[in-house]
Amino acid sequence: MIEDAHEVDDDQESLDALTLGRNIRARRKESGLTLEQLAAKIDRAPSQLSAIENGRREPKLTMIRRIAQALGTSAASLLDIHEVGEREALEIAVERAQRGPVFQTLGIEPIRVSSATNDETLRAVLALHEEVTRLHRERAATPEEARRTNTELRKDMRVRNNYFAELEAHAKELLAVSGYTGGPVSQRTVADIAERLGYSLHYVNDLPHSTRSVVDKRNGRIYLGSHGNTRYSRTPIVRALASIVCGHEEPTGYDEFLRQRVEANYLAGAVLVPEEPAVAFLENARKQRQISMEDLRDAFAVSYEMAAHRFTNLATERLDIPVHFMKVHESGTLIKAYENDHVRFPSDVLGAFEGATVCRRWTARTVFGQADRFNPWYQYTDMPDGRTYWCTSRIEGAKEGDFSVSVGVPFDEVKWFRGRDTPHRTRSWCPEESCCRSAPDDLGEKWGHNAWPEAATPTSLLAALPTGTFPGVDSLRVFEFLERHEKPGRS
């Protein structure tokens, strides 16, 4: 039933009023009636009927029935959106756009939509509005939205046990055609995979600073930085190939961009630490109760972080071991996290882990206090919920500072791991302030009102979330780079 305008939800009111108005106008013209003639039939002023036809006033049901009777139709027909013709639908779309919040913030006087306004003008106005809306939505992207998107992705990874069967299949096929037979995947094997996919590798000194690699699909080239000739230089090649193998299109939103990045990283791990050899290696280590991230790293000549990531891909699905993973900055900020063993990571109100502060008593933080940076740090941590977790952690350096990379399991699973005999043990009460975030009484009393530190504000704190098709990438620089290297004689 149609209620008074002030009793109807705004969006529904706009939709019903505009649909109703355009249907009334169309039926009136079909009947050969002028605005004044129909107004006389329903005993209303022409100005009132005009407001109804323009969707600026929504009549009560009794009035709709009177109008329907005067036009020889039904009230239901006048309210049916499917009764709206192509021209009327265009007018409704433009009217709705002009009444929307994005258009209102522009401070532009809306155009008067009438029968005299041609279709081309209406389509142009609508197209402009859609583009402004797109830019508004892009610029309105906030860190909260990014974290929300990331949280949804983490939930999906948890359901899958962080195991992507389709990507494992892609990796297996790529390795098979390249003739891989076992052991670490060589640079030559990776280059052969690229060649079989129709791409040549080019190492350059002028790779755009905002990129790790650039794929030239036009000429079948993959550009990489010339300084990356280490055992880890295989990783950006495979990540670059992921867009081709997975059939990635230009991302239409931040969620798609994030998912593509996860798939690229996963495929790189699945190629460089192949599933079947890795599982065989880990099963043998489990029999000896000597599972170790360092051994997995060394067996396949990858970084410690990739070995830890890869372990989370295979641990639950193939070894039936629940697990969690953390990458934590030396400041205590959680950068990456994954769990399916019920460990309670710190999180914000949106449930996002990334950006939260990790308890000082957790392995991922206590490792920073150890003098030995060459050997893994093992520790048991008792949690407030009564559970105990064992973790192994290492520190890795990067241009942004030091990071700890940690892999942990519930107490019942530690029997399979090297380092289970560690004497190191702590207890965490976080998120209680008394655990590690509030100073002891004597220090608080002495310095609470006598300290005024200036924060070393991260450069990203006030920066907007990177926008564009590929967030954070300077597209103009990339296009200029490709144009330079397409010329004969450049490689």
JSON list of C-alpha atoms in Angstrom, two decimals, residues 175-384:
[
{"chain": "A", "resi": 175, "resn": "LEU", "atom": "CA", "xyz": [56.16, -27.32, -13.91]},
{"chain": "A", "resi": 176, "resn": "ALA", "atom": "CA", "xyz": [55.24, -30.42, -15.92]},
{"chain": "A", "resi": 177, "resn": "VAL", "atom": "CA", "xyz": [55.61, -28.72, -19.31]},
{"chain": "A", "resi": 178, "resn": "SER", "atom": "CA", "xyz": [58.95, -27.21, -18.24]},
{"chain": "A", "resi": 179, "resn": "GLY", "atom": "CA", "xyz": [60.38, -30.63, -17.43]},
{"chain": "A", "resi": 180, "resn": "TYR", "atom": "CA", "xyz": [60.75, -30.12, -13.67]},
{"chain": "A", "resi": 181, "resn": "THR", "atom": "CA", "xyz": [61.75, -33.37, -11.91]},
{"chain": "A", "resi": 182, "resn": "GLY", "atom": "CA", "xyz": [62.40, -32.31, -8.33]},
{"chain": "A", "resi": 183, "resn": "GLY", "atom": "CA", "xyz": [64.48, -30.20, -5.99]},
{"chain": "A", "resi": 184, "resn": "PRO", "atom": "CA", "xyz": [64.66, -26.40, -5.99]},
{"chain": "A", "resi": 185, "resn": "VAL", "atom": "CA", "xyz": [63.02, -24.79, -9.04]},
{"chain": "A", "resi": 186, "resn": "SER", "atom": "CA", "xyz": [65.83, -23.13, -10.97]},
{"chain": "A", "resi": 187, "resn": "GLN", "atom": "CA", "xyz": [65.91, -19.73, -12.65]},
{"chain": "A", "resi": 188, "resn": "ARG", "atom": "CA", "xyz": [66.21, -21.58, -15.96]},
{"chain": "A", "resi": 189, "resn": "THR", "atom": "CA", "xyz": [62.98, -23.49, -15.24]},
{"chain": "A", "resi": 190, "resn": "VAL", "atom": "CA", "xyz": [61.14, -20.27, -14.42]},
{"chain": "A", "resi": 191, "resn": "ALA", "atom": "CA", "xyz": [62.46, -18.61, -17.60]},
{"chain": "A", "resi": 192, "resn": "ASP", "atom": "CA", "xyz": [61.36, -21.67, -19.59]},
{"chain": "A", "resi": 193, "resn": "ILE", "atom": "CA", "xyz": [57.85, -21.42, -18.12]},
{"chain": "A", "resi": 194, "resn": "ALA", "atom": "CA", "xyz": [57.70, -17.77, -19.20]},
{"chain": "A", "resi": 195, "resn": "GLU", "atom": "CA", "xyz": [58.92, -18.66, -22.69]},
{"chain": "A", "resi": 196, "resn": "ARG", "atom": "CA", "xyz": [56.32, -21.40, -23.07]},
{"chain": "A", "resi": 197, "resn": "LEU", "atom": "CA", "xyz": [53.65, -18.86, -22.15]},
{"chain": "A", "resi": 198, "resn": "GLY", "atom": "CA", "xyz": [54.97, -16.60, -24.91]},
{"chain": "A", "resi": 199, "resn": "TYR", "atom": "CA", "xyz": [56.98, -14.13, -22.81]},
{"chain": "A", "resi": 200, "resn": "SER", "atom": "CA", "xyz": [60.65, -13.16, -22.74]},
{"chain": "A", "resi": 201, "resn": "LEU", "atom": "CA", "xyz": [62.41, -11.74, -19.66]},
{"chain": "A", "resi": 202, "resn": "HIS", "atom": "CA", "xyz": [64.06, -8.31, -19.77]},
{"chain": "A", "resi": 203, "resn": "TYR", "atom": "CA", "xyz": [66.13, -6.89, -16.90]},
{"chain": "A", "resi": 204, "resn": "VAL", "atom": "CA", "xyz": [66.25, -3.08, -16.92]},
{"chain": "A", "resi": 205, "resn": "ASN", "atom": "CA", "xyz": [67.65, -0.24, -14.82]},
{"chain": "A", "resi": 206, "resn": "ASP", "atom": "CA", "xyz": [64.67, 2.10, -15.20]},
{"chain": "A", "resi": 207, "resn": "LEU", "atom": "CA", "xyz": [61.77, 0.00, -13.94]},
{"chain": "A", "resi": 208, "resn": "PRO", "atom": "CA", "xyz": [59.09, 2.43, -12.60]},
{"chain": "A", "resi": 209, "resn": "HIS", "atom": "CA", "xyz": [59.68, 2.86, -8.87]},
{"chain": "A", "resi": 210, "resn": "SER", "atom": "CA", "xyz": [56.08, 1.95, -8.00]},
{"chain": "A", "resi": 211, "resn": "THR", "atom": "CA", "xyz": [56.33, -1.51, -9.63]},
{"chain": "A", "resi": 212, "resn": "ARG", "atom": "CA", "xyz": [58.00, -4.87, -8.98]},
{"chain": "A", "resi": 213, "resn": "SER", "atom": "CA", "xyz": [57.59, -5.93, -12.58]},
{"chain": "A", "resi": 214, "resn": "VAL", "atom": "CA", "xyz": [55.78, -4.78, -15.71]},
{"chain": "A", "resi": 215, "resn": "VAL", "atom": "CA", "xyz": [54.12, -7.15, -18.16]},
{"chain": "A", "resi": 216, "resn": "ASP", "atom": "CA", "xyz": [53.97, -5.97, -21.77]},
{"chain": "A", "resi": 217, "resn": "LYS", "atom": "CA", "xyz": [51.15, -8.07, -23.20]},
{"chain": "A", "resi": 218, "resn": "ARG", "atom": "CA", "xyz": [51.42, -6.27, -26.55]},
{"chain": "A", "resi": 219, "resn": "ASN", "atom": "CA", "xyz": [54.96, -7.51, -27.22]},
{"chain": "A", "resi": 220, "resn": "GLY", "atom": "CA", "xyz": [55.16, -10.55, -24.93]},
{"chain": "A", "resi": 221, "resn": "ARG", "atom": "CA", "xyz": [57.73, -9.15, -22.50]},
{"chain": "A", "resi": 222, "resn": "ILE", "atom": "CA", "xyz": [58.21, -9.16, -18.74]},
{"chain": "A", "resi": 223, "resn": "TYR", "atom": "CA", "xyz": [60.38, -6.36, -17.37]},
{"chain": "A", "resi": 224, "resn": "LEU", "atom": "CA", "xyz": [62.20, -6.75, -14.06]},
{"chain": "A", "resi": 225, "resn": "GLY", "atom": "CA", "xyz": [64.76, -4.73, -12.14]},
{"chain": "A", "resi": 226, "resn": "SER", "atom": "CA", "xyz": [68.35, -5.57, -13.09]},
{"chain": "A", "resi": 227, "resn": "HIS", "atom": "CA", "xyz": [69.46, -5.47, -9.44]},
{"chain": "A", "resi": 228, "resn": "GLY", "atom": "CA", "xyz": [67.38, -8.50, -8.50]},
{"chain": "A", "resi": 229, "resn": "ASN", "atom": "CA", "xyz": [69.82, -11.26, -9.50]},
{"chain": "A", "resi": 230, "resn": "THR", "atom": "CA", "xyz": [69.55, -13.28, -6.32]},
{"chain": "A", "resi": 231, "resn": "ARG", "atom": "CA", "xyz": [67.93, -16.62, -5.58]},
{"chain": "A", "resi": 232, "resn": "TYR", "atom": "CA", "xyz": [64.72, -14.71, -4.86]},
{"chain": "A", "resi": 233, "resn": "SER", "atom": "CA", "xyz": [64.56, -13.11, -8.32]},
{"chain": "A", "resi": 234, "resn": "ARG", "atom": "CA", "xyz": [62.39, -16.03, -9.46]},
{"chain": "A", "resi": 235, "resn": "THR", "atom": "CA", "xyz": [59.48, -14.85, -7.30]},
{"chain": "A", "resi": 236, "resn": "PRO", "atom": "CA", "xyz": [58.58, -11.61, -9.16]},
{"chain": "A", "resi": 237, "resn": "ILE", "atom": "CA", "xyz": [58.74, -13.51, -12.46]},
{"chain": "A", "resi": 238, "resn": "VAL", "atom": "CA", "xyz": [56.18, -16.09, -11.35]},
{"chain": "A", "resi": 239, "resn": "ARG", "atom": "CA", "xyz": [54.00, -13.37, -9.77]},
{"chain": "A", "resi": 240, "resn": "ALA", "atom": "CA", "xyz": [54.05, -11.53, -13.09]},
{"chain": "A", "resi": 241, "resn": "LEU", "atom": "CA", "xyz": [53.08, -14.71, -14.93]},
{"chain": "A", "resi": 242, "resn": "ALA", "atom": "CA", "xyz": [50.14, -15.20, -12.55]},
{"chain": "A", "resi": 243, "resn": "SER", "atom": "CA", "xyz": [48.09, -12.51, -14.29]},
{"chain": "A", "resi": 244, "resn": "ILE", "atom": "CA", "xyz": [48.43, -14.50, -17.51]},
{"chain": "A", "resi": 245, "resn": "VAL", "atom": "CA", "xyz": [47.93, -17.96, -16.04]},
{"chain": "A", "resi": 246, "resn": "CYS", "atom": "CA", "xyz": [44.94, -16.93, -13.90]},
{"chain": "A", "resi": 247, "resn": "GLY", "atom": "CA", "xyz": [43.37, -14.84, -16.66]},
{"chain": "A", "resi": 248, "resn": "HIS", "atom": "CA", "xyz": [43.33, -11.69, -14.55]},
{"chain": "A", "resi": 249, "resn": "GLU", "atom": "CA", "xyz": [41.55, -8.69, -16.04]},
{"chain": "A", "resi": 250, "resn": "GLU", "atom": "CA", "xyz": [42.02, -5.10, -14.91]},
{"chain": "A", "resi": 251, "resn": "PRO", "atom": "CA", "xyz": [40.59, -5.00, -11.36]},
{"chain": "A", "resi": 252, "resn": "THR", "atom": "CA", "xyz": [37.32, -3.12, -11.05]},
{"chain": "A", "resi": 253, "resn": "GLY", "atom": "CA", "xyz": [37.61, -2.60, -7.30]},
{"chain": "A", "resi": 254, "resn": "TYR", "atom": "CA", "xyz": [39.89, -2.93, -4.31]},
{"chain": "A", "resi": 255, "resn": "ASP", "atom": "CA", "xyz": [38.49, -6.35, -3.43]},
{"chain": "A", "resi": 256, "resn": "GLU", "atom": "CA", "xyz": [39.36, -7.73, -6.86]},
{"chain": "A", "resi": 257, "resn": "PHE", "atom": "CA", "xyz": [42.81, -6.13, -6.71]},
{"chain": "A", "resi": 258, "resn": "LEU", "atom": "CA", "xyz": [43.47, -7.76, -3.32]},
{"chain": "A", "resi": 259, "resn": "ARG", "atom": "CA", "xyz": [42.29, -11.17, -4.47]},
{"chain": "A", "resi": 260, "resn": "GLN", "atom": "CA", "xyz": [44.48, -11.02, -7.56]},
{"chain": "A", "resi": 261, "resn": "ARG", "atom": "CA", "xyz": [47.49, -10.16, -5.40]},
{"chain": "A", "resi": 262, "resn": "VAL", "atom": "CA", "xyz": [46.76, -13.12, -3.09]},
{"chain": "A", "resi": 263, "resn": "GLU", "atom": "CA", "xyz": [46.47, -15.43, -6.11]},
{"chain": "A", "resi": 264, "resn": "ALA", "atom": "CA", "xyz": [49.74, -14.12, -7.57]},
{"chain": "A", "resi": 265, "resn": "ASN", "atom": "CA", "xyz": [51.61, -14.71, -4.31]},
{"chain": "A", "resi": 266, "resn": "TYR", "atom": "CA", "xyz": [50.03, -18.13, -3.89]},
{"chain": "A", "resi": 267, "resn": "LEU", "atom": "CA", "xyz": [50.94, -19.23, -7.42]},
{"chain": "A", "resi": 268, "resn": "ALA", "atom": "CA", "xyz": [54.53, -18.09, -6.89]},
{"chain": "A", "resi": 269, "resn": "GLY", "atom": "CA", "xyz": [54.73, -20.27, -3.78]},
{"chain": "A", "resi": 270, "resn": "ALA", "atom": "CA", "xyz": [53.06, -23.22, -5.51]},
{"chain": "A", "resi": 271, "resn": "VAL", "atom": "CA", "xyz": [55.56, -23.08, -8.40]},
{"chain": "A", "resi": 272, "resn": "LEU", "atom": "CA", "xyz": [58.70, -22.53, -6.33]},
{"chain": "A", "resi": 273, "resn": "VAL", "atom": "CA", "xyz": [57.69, -24.96, -3.56]},
{"chain": "A", "resi": 274, "resn": "PRO", "atom": "CA", "xyz": [55.78, -27.60, -5.58]},
{"chain": "A", "resi": 275, "resn": "GLU", "atom": "CA", "xyz": [53.00, -29.36, -3.72]},
{"chain": "A", "resi": 276, "resn": "GLU", "atom": "CA", "xyz": [53.91, -33.04, -4.01]},
{"chain": "A", "resi": 277, "resn": "PRO", "atom": "CA", "xyz": [57.65, -32.71, -3.30]},
{"chain": "A", "resi": 278, "resn": "ALA", "atom": "CA", "xyz": [56.91, -30.29, -0.45]},
{"chain": "A", "resi": 279, "resn": "VAL", "atom": "CA", "xyz": [54.30, -32.59, 1.09]},
{"chain": "A", "resi": 280, "resn": "ALA", "atom": "CA", "xyz": [56.66, -35.55, 0.82]},
{"chain": "A", "resi": 281, "resn": "PHE", "atom": "CA", "xyz": [59.38, -33.49, 2.49]},
{"chain": "A", "resi": 282, "resn": "LEU", "atom": "CA", "xyz": [57.04, -32.37, 5.31]},
{"chain": "A", "resi": 283, "resn": "GLU", "atom": "CA", "xyz": [55.59, -35.85, 5.86]},
{"chain": "A", "resi": 284, "resn": "ASN", "atom": "CA", "xyz": [59.09, -37.24, 6.26]},
{"chain": "A", "resi": 285, "resn": "ALA", "atom": "CA", "xyz": [59.90, -34.43, 8.71]},
{"chain": "A", "resi": 286, "resn": "ARG", "atom": "CA", "xyz": [56.74, -35.20, 10.66]},
{"chain": "A", "resi": 287, "resn": "LYS", "atom": "CA", "xyz": [57.71, -38.86, 10.98]},
{"chain": "A", "resi": 288, "resn": "GLN", "atom": "CA", "xyz": [60.96, -37.70, 12.54]},
{"chain": "A", "resi": 289, "resn": "ARG", "atom": "CA", "xyz": [59.10, -35.03, 14.56]},
{"chain": "A", "resi": 290, "resn": "GLN", "atom": "CA", "xyz": [61.38, -32.43, 13.03]},
{"chain": "A", "resi": 291, "resn": "ILE", "atom": "CA", "xyz": [59.15, -30.10, 10.98]},
{"chain": "A", "resi": 292, "resn": "SER", "atom": "CA", "xyz": [61.07, -26.86, 10.50]},
{"chain": "A", "resi": 293, "resn": "MET", "atom": "CA", "xyz": [60.47, -23.75, 8.41]},
{"chain": "A", "resi": 294, "resn": "GLU", "atom": "CA", "xyz": [64.24, -23.37, 7.99]},
{"chain": "A", "resi": 295, "resn": "ASP", "atom": "CA", "xyz": [64.53, -26.84, 6.48]},
{"chain": "A", "resi": 296, "resn": "LEU", "atom": "CA", "xyz": [61.64, -26.19, 4.09]},
{"chain": "A", "resi": 297, "resn": "ARG", "atom": "CA", "xyz": [63.27, -22.89, 3.11]},
{"chain": "A", "resi": 298, "resn": "ASP", "atom": "CA", "xyz": [66.62, -24.50, 2.41]},
{"chain": "A", "resi": 299, "resn": "ALA", "atom": "CA", "xyz": [65.20, -27.53, 0.59]},
{"chain": "A", "resi": 300, "resn": "PHE", "atom": "CA", "xyz": [63.56, -25.33, -2.05]},
{"chain": "A", "resi": 301, "resn": "ALA", "atom": "CA", "xyz": [65.90, -22.30, -1.94]},
{"chain": "A", "resi": 302, "resn": "VAL", "atom": "CA", "xyz": [63.20, -19.74, -1.15]},
{"chain": "A", "resi": 303, "resn": "SER", "atom": "CA", "xyz": [62.86, -16.99, 1.43]},
{"chain": "A", "resi": 304, "resn": "TYR", "atom": "CA", "xyz": [61.85, -17.84, 4.98]},
{"chain": "A", "resi": 305, "resn": "GLU", "atom": "CA", "xyz": [58.61, -15.91, 4.54]},
{"chain": "A", "resi": 306, "resn": "MET", "atom": "CA", "xyz": [57.67, -17.87, 1.43]},
{"chain": "A", "resi": 307, "resn": "ALA", "atom": "CA", "xyz": [58.46, -21.15, 3.21]},
{"chain": "A", "resi": 308, "resn": "ALA", "atom": "CA", "xyz": [56.24, -20.09, 6.12]},
{"chain": "A", "resi": 309, "resn": "HIS", "atom": "CA", "xyz": [53.44, -19.06, 3.77]},
{"chain": "A", "resi": 310, "resn": "ARG", "atom": "CA", "xyz": [53.72, -22.28, 1.84]},
{"chain": "A", "resi": 311, "resn": "PHE", "atom": "CA", "xyz": [53.55, -24.30, 5.04]},
{"chain": "A", "resi": 312, "resn": "THR", "atom": "CA", "xyz": [50.19, -22.70, 5.87]},
{"chain": "A", "resi": 313, "resn": "ASN", "atom": "CA", "xyz": [48.92, -23.71, 2.40]},
{"chain": "A", "resi": 314, "resn": "LEU", "atom": "CA", "xyz": [49.75, -27.37, 2.97]},
{"chain": "A", "resi": 315, "resn": "ALA", "atom": "CA", "xyz": [49.70, -27.90, 6.75]},
{"chain": "A", "resi": 316, "resn": "THR", "atom": "CA", "xyz": [45.96, -28.29, 7.26]},
{"chain": "A", "resi": 317, "resn": "GLU", "atom": "CA", "xyz": [44.83, -29.60, 3.89]},
{"chain": "A", "resi": 318, "resn": "ARG", "atom": "CA", "xyz": [47.58, -32.17, 3.45]},
{"chain": "A", "resi": 319, "resn": "LEU", "atom": "CA", "xyz": [48.98, -32.81, 6.95]},
{"chain": "A", "resi": 320, "resn": "ASP", "atom": "CA", "xyz": [45.86, -32.16, 9.05]},
{"chain": "A", "resi": 321, "resn": "ILE", "atom": "CA", "xyz": [47.70, -29.64, 11.23]},
{"chain": "A", "resi": 322, "resn": "PRO", "atom": "CA", "xyz": [45.85, -26.43, 12.20]},
{"chain": "A", "resi": 323, "resn": "VAL", "atom": "CA", "xyz": [48.15, -23.44, 12.03]},
{"chain": "A", "resi": 324, "resn": "HIS", "atom": "CA", "xyz": [48.54, -19.66, 12.25]},
{"chain": "A", "resi": 325, "resn": "PHE", "atom": "CA", "xyz": [50.93, -17.23, 10.56]},
{"chain": "A", "resi": 326, "resn": "MET", "atom": "CA", "xyz": [52.02, -13.71, 11.47]},
{"chain": "A", "resi": 327, "resn": "LYS", "atom": "CA", "xyz": [54.21, -11.04, 9.96]},
{"chain": "A", "resi": 328, "resn": "VAL", "atom": "CA", "xyz": [54.85, -8.28, 12.51]},
{"chain": "A", "resi": 329, "resn": "HIS", "atom": "CA", "xyz": [56.78, -5.04, 12.17]},
{"chain": "A", "resi": 330, "resn": "GLU", "atom": "CA", "xyz": [59.36, -4.19, 14.83]},
{"chain": "A", "resi": 331, "resn": "SER", "atom": "CA", "xyz": [56.93, -1.51, 16.07]},
{"chain": "A", "resi": 332, "resn": "GLY", "atom": "CA", "xyz": [54.52, -4.30, 17.04]},
{"chain": "A", "resi": 333, "resn": "THR", "atom": "CA", "xyz": [52.12, -3.71, 14.15]},
{"chain": "A", "resi": 334, "resn": "LEU", "atom": "CA", "xyz": [50.54, -6.80, 12.62]},
{"chain": "A", "resi": 335, "resn": "ILE", "atom": "CA", "xyz": [51.15, -6.66, 8.86]},
{"chain": "A", "resi": 336, "resn": "LYS", "atom": "CA", "xyz": [49.85, -10.04, 7.69]},
{"chain": "A", "resi": 337, "resn": "ALA", "atom": "CA", "xyz": [47.97, -12.76, 9.52]},
{"chain": "A", "resi": 338, "resn": "TYR", "atom": "CA", "xyz": [46.23, -16.06, 8.89]},
{"chain": "A", "resi": 339, "resn": "GLU", "atom": "CA", "xyz": [44.78, -18.64, 11.25]},
{"chain": "A", "resi": 340, "resn": "ASN", "atom": "CA", "xyz": [42.58, -21.70, 11.36]},
{"chain": "A", "resi": 341, "resn": "ASP", "atom": "CA", "xyz": [43.65, -22.87, 14.82]},
{"chain": "A", "resi": 342, "resn": "HIS", "atom": "CA", "xyz": [41.42, -20.45, 16.79]},
{"chain": "A", "resi": 343, "resn": "VAL", "atom": "CA", "xyz": [44.24, -18.21, 17.99]},
{"chain": "A", "resi": 344, "resn": "ARG", "atom": "CA", "xyz": [42.75, -14.79, 18.79]},
{"chain": "A", "resi": 345, "resn": "PHE", "atom": "CA", "xyz": [44.68, -12.17, 16.88]},
{"chain": "A", "resi": 346, "resn": "PRO", "atom": "CA", "xyz": [44.30, -8.55, 17.99]},
{"chain": "A", "resi": 347, "resn": "SER", "atom": "CA", "xyz": [41.78, -6.79, 15.77]},
{"chain": "A", "resi": 348, "resn": "ASP", "atom": "CA", "xyz": [39.89, -3.55, 15.30]},
{"chain": "A", "resi": 349, "resn": "VAL", "atom": "CA", "xyz": [36.12, -3.04, 15.59]},
{"chain": "A", "resi": 350, "resn": "LEU", "atom": "CA", "xyz": [35.70, -4.27, 12.02]},
{"chain": "A", "resi": 351, "resn": "GLY", "atom": "CA", "xyz": [37.40, -7.56, 12.87]},
{"chain": "A", "resi": 352, "resn": "ALA", "atom": "CA", "xyz": [40.48, -6.73, 10.79]},
{"chain": "A", "resi": 353, "resn": "PHE", "atom": "CA", "xyz": [43.87, -8.00, 12.01]},
{"chain": "A", "resi": 354, "resn": "GLU", "atom": "CA", "xyz": [46.18, -5.92, 9.85]},
{"chain": "A", "resi": 355, "resn": "GLY", "atom": "CA", "xyz": [47.26, -2.72, 11.57]},
{"chain": "A", "resi": 356, "resn": "ALA", "atom": "CA", "xyz": [46.50, -3.95, 15.10]},
{"chain": "A", "resi": 357, "resn": "THR", "atom": "CA", "xyz": [49.18, -4.09, 17.81]},
{"chain": "A", "resi": 358, "resn": "VAL", "atom": "CA", "xyz": [50.44, -7.52, 18.85]},
{"chain": "A", "resi": 359, "resn": "CYS", "atom": "CA", "xyz": [50.90, -8.39, 22.53]},
{"chain": "A", "resi": 360, "resn": "ARG", "atom": "CA", "xyz": [54.48, -7.82, 23.72]},
{"chain": "A", "resi": 361, "resn": "ARG", "atom": "CA", "xyz": [54.49, -11.30, 25.26]},
{"chain": "A", "resi": 362, "resn": "TRP", "atom": "CA", "xyz": [53.78, -13.15, 22.00]},
{"chain": "A", "resi": 363, "resn": "THR", "atom": "CA", "xyz": [56.62, -14.87, 20.15]},
{"chain": "A", "resi": 364, "resn": "ALA", "atom": "CA", "xyz": [56.29, -12.45, 17.24]},
{"chain": "A", "resi": 365, "resn": "ARG", "atom": "CA", "xyz": [57.32, -9.63, 19.62]},
{"chain": "A", "resi": 366, "resn": "THR", "atom": "CA", "xyz": [59.70, -11.33, 22.08]},
{"chain": "A", "resi": 367, "resn": "VAL", "atom": "CA", "xyz": [61.91, -12.45, 19.18]},
{"chain": "A", "resi": 368, "resn": "PHE", "atom": "CA", "xyz": [63.00, -8.84, 18.68]},
{"chain": "A", "resi": 369, "resn": "GLY", "atom": "CA", "xyz": [64.65, -8.91, 22.11]},
{"chain": "A", "resi": 370, "resn": "GLN", "atom": "CA", "xyz": [66.94, -11.82, 21.28]},
{"chain": "A", "resi": 371, "resn": "ALA", "atom": "CA", "xyz": [70.62, -11.26, 20.54]},
{"chain": "A", "resi": 372, "resn": "ASP", "atom": "CA", "xyz": [70.81, -14.28, 18.22]},
{"chain": "A", "resi": 373, "resn": "ARG", "atom": "CA", "xyz": [69.40, -13.27, 14.85]},
{"chain": "A", "resi": 374, "resn": "PHE", "atom": "CA", "xyz": [70.69, -16.35, 13.00]},
{"chain": "A", "resi": 375, "resn": "ASN", "atom": "CA", "xyz": [68.73, -19.09, 14.73]},
{"chain": "A", "resi": 376, "resn": "PRO", "atom": "CA", "xyz": [64.95, -19.47, 15.10]},
{"chain": "A", "resi": 377, "resn": "TRP", "atom": "CA", "xyz": [63.25, -18.40, 18.31]},
{"chain": "A", "resi": 378, "resn": "TYR", "atom": "CA", "xyz": [60.83, -20.90, 19.86]},
{"chain": "A", "resi": 379, "resn": "GLN", "atom": "CA", "xyz": [58.29, -20.08, 22.56]},
{"chain": "A", "resi": 380, "resn": "TYR", "atom": "CA", "xyz": [55.11, -21.29, 24.25]},
{"chain": "A", "resi": 381, "resn": "THR", "atom": "CA", "xyz": [52.47, -18.67, 25.03]},
{"chain": "A", "resi": 382, "resn": "ASP", "atom": "CA", "xyz": [49.55, -19.24, 27.39]},
{"chain": "A", "resi": 383, "resn": "MET", "atom": "CA", "xyz": [46.46, -17.33, 26.29]},
{"chain": "A", "resi": 384, "resn": "PRO", "atom": "CA", "xyz": [43.61, -15.81, 28.37]}
]
